[in-house]
mmCIF file of C-alpha atoms in Angstrom:
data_model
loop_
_atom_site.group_PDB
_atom_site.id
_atom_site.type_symbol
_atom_site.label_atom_id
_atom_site.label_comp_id
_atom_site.label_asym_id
_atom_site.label_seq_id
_atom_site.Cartn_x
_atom_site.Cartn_y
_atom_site.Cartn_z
ATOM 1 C CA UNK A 604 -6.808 -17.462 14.178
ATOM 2 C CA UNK A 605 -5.365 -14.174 14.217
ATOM 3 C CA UNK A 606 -6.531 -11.048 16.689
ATOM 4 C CA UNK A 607 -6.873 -7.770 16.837
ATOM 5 C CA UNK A 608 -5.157 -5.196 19.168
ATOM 6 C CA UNK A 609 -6.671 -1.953 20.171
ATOM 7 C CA UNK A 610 -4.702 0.615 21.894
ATOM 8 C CA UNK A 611 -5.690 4.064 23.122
ATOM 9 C CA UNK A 612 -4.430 6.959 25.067
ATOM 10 C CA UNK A 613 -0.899 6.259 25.511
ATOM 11 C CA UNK A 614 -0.674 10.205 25.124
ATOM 12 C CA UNK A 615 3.566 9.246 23.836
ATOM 13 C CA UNK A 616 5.066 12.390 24.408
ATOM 14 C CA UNK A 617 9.215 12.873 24.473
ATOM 15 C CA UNK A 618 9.167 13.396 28.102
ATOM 16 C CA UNK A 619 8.082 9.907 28.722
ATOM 17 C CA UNK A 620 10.525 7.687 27.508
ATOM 18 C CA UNK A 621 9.824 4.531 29.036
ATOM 19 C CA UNK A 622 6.433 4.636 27.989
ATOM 20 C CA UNK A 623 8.143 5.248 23.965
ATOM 21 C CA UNK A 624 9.880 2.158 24.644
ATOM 22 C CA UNK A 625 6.928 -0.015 25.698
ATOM 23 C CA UNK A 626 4.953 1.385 22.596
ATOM 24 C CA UNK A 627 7.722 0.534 20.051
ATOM 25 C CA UNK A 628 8.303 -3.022 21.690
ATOM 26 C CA UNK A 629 4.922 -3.578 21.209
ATOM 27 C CA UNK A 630 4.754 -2.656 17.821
ATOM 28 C CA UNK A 631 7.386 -4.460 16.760
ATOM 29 C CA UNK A 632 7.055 -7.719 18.407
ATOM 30 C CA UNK A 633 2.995 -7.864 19.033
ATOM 31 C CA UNK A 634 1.017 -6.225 16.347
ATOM 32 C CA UNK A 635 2.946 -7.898 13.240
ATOM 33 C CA UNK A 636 1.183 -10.923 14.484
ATOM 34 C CA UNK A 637 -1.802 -9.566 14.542
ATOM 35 C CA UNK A 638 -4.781 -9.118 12.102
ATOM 36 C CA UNK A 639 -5.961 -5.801 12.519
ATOM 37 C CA UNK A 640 -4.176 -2.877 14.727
ATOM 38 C CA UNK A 641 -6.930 -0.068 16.498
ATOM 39 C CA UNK A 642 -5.251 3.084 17.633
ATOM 40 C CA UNK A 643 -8.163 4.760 19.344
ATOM 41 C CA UNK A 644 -7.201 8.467 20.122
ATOM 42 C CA UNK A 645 -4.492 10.320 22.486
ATOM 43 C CA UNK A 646 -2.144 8.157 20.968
ATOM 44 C CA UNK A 647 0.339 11.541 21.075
ATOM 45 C CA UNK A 648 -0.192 13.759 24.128
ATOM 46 C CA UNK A 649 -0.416 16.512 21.964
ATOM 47 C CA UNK A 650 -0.746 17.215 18.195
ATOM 48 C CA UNK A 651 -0.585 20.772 16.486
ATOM 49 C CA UNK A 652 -1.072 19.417 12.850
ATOM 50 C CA UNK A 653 0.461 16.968 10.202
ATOM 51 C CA UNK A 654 3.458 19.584 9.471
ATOM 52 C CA UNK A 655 4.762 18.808 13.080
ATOM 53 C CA UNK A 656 7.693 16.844 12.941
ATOM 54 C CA UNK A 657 10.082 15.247 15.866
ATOM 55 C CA UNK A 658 11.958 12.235 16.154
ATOM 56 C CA UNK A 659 9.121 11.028 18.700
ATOM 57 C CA UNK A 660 6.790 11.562 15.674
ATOM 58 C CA UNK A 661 8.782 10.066 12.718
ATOM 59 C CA UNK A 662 9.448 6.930 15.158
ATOM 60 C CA UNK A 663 5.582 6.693 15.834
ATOM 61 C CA UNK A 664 4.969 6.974 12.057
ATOM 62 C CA UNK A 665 7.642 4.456 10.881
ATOM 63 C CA UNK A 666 6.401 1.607 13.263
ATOM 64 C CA UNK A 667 2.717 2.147 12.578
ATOM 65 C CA UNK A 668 3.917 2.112 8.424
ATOM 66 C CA UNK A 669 6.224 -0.904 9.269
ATOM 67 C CA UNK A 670 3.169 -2.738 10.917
ATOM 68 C CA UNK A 671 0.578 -1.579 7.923
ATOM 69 C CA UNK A 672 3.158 -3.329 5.770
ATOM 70 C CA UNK A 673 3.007 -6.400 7.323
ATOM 71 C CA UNK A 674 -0.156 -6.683 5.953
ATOM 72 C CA UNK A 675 -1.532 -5.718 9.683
ATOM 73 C CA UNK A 676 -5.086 -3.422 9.156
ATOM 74 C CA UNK A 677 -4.385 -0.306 10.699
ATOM 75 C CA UNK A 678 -6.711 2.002 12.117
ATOM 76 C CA UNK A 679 -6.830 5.310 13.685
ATOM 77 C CA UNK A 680 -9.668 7.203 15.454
ATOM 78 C CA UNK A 681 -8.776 10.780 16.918
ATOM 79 C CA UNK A 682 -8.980 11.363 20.481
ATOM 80 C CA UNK A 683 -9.544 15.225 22.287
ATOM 81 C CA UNK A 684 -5.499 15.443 22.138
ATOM 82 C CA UNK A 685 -5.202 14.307 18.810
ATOM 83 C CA UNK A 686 -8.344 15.638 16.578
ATOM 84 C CA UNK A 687 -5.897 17.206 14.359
ATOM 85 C CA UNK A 688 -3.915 14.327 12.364
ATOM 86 C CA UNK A 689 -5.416 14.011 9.332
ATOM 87 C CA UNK A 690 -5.046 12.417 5.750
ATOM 88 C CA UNK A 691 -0.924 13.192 5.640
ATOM 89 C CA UNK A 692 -0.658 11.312 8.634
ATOM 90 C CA UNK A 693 -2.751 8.666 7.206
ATOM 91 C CA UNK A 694 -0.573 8.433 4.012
ATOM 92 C CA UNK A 695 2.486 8.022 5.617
ATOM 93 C CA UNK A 696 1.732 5.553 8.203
ATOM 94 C CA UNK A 697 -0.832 3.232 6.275
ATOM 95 C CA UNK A 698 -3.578 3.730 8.768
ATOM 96 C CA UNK A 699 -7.282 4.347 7.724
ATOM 97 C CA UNK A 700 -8.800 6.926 9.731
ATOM 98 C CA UNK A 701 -11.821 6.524 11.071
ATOM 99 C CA UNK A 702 -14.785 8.322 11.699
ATOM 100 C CA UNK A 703 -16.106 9.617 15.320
ATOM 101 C CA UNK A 704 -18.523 7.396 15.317
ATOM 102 C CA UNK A 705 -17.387 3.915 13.430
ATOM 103 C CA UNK A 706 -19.601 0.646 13.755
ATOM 104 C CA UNK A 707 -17.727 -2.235 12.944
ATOM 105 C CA UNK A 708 -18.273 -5.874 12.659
ATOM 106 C CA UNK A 709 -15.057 -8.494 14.530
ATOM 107 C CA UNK A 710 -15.360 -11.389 14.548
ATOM 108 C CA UNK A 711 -18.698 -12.121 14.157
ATOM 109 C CA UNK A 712 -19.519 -9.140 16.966
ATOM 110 C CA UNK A 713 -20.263 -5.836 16.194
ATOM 111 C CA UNK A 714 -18.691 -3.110 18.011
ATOM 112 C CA UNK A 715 -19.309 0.825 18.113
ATOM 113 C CA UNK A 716 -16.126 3.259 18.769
ATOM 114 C CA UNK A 717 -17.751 6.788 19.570
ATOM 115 C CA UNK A 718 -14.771 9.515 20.542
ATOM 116 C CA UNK A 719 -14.983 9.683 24.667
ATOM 117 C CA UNK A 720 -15.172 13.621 24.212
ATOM 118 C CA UNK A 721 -18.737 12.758 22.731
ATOM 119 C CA UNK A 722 -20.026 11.409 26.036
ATOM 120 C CA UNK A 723 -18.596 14.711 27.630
ATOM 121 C CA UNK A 724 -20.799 16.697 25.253
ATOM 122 C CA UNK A 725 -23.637 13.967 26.160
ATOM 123 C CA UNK A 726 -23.584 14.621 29.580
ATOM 124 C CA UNK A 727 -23.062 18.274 29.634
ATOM 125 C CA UNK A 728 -26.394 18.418 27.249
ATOM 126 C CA UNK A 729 -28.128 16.352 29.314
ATOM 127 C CA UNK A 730 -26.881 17.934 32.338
ATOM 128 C CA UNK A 731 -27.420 21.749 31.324
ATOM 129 C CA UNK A 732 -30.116 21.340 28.468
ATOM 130 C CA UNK A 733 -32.670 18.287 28.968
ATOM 131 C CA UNK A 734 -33.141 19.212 32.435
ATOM 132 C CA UNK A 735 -34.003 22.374 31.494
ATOM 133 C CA UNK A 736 -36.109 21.521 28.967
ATOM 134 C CA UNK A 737 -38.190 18.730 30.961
ATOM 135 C CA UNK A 738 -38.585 21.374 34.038
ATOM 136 C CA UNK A 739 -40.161 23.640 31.396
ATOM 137 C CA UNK A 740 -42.395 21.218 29.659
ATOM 138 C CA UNK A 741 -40.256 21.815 26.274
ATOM 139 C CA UNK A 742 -39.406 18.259 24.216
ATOM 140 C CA UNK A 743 -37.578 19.226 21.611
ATOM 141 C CA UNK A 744 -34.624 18.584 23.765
ATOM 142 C CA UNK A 745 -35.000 14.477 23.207
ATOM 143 C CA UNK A 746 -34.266 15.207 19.128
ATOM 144 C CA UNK A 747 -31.130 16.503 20.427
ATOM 145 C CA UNK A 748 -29.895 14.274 22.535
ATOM 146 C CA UNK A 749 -30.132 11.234 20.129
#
């Protein structure tokens, strides 16, 4: 049976090379073998839009293409570092993006990927709002939480 790999915030930026290395060994000896690839945000340290280019960039792209066209399902979920890549990115690599939120059903399991910077929100709302709210006798803050 084959698996699935999920990878997230490697945050691959040209000043770490080593950690380039380890990424592109990895995709080119582990997720060929493998039935679906997640890439689940930070996957760059930084990204100012799809018109960036670098060689760090291209590389990235060409491996996660390579992969997609090994018949490997790729998919990519932003991260806080990353929110920007968008449908160009997606076209050139072969990588579906996903949604923020993104239920999904492996292997007979189902799984939910929310974007960590939603739990920051989460917590800051229930931190700074709720309280608020329930000290004051106010429950409209519940419908906002949920």
């Amino acid at each position: 049976m084959k698996h699935s790999y999920f990878i997230s915030d490697l945050h691959l930026s040209e000043t770490q090379p080593e950690l380039t290395a380890l990424f592109v060994d990895f995709m080119q000896n582990l997720a060929p073998q493998a039935e679906r690839l997640y890439i689940l945000g930070d996957l760059f340290d930084f990204w100012i839009g799809d018109d960036e280019q670098s060689t760090l960039i291209q590389q990235v792209k060409d491996l996660i293409k390579s992969v997609s066209n090994q018949g490997v399902q790729c998919y990519f979920q932003h991260g806080n570092r990353d929110f920007l890549i968008g449908e160009r990115f997606s076209k050139e690599t072969g990588a579906q993006l996903l949604p923020d939120y993104q239920l999904i059903t492996l292997y007979d399991k189902k799984s939910y990927f929310v974007m960590a910077i939603r739990f920051v929100l989460m917590t800051w709302l229930i931190n700074n709002f709720a309280v608020e709210c329930i000290k004051n006798g106010c429950n409209v803050c519940f419908c906002a939480c949920h």
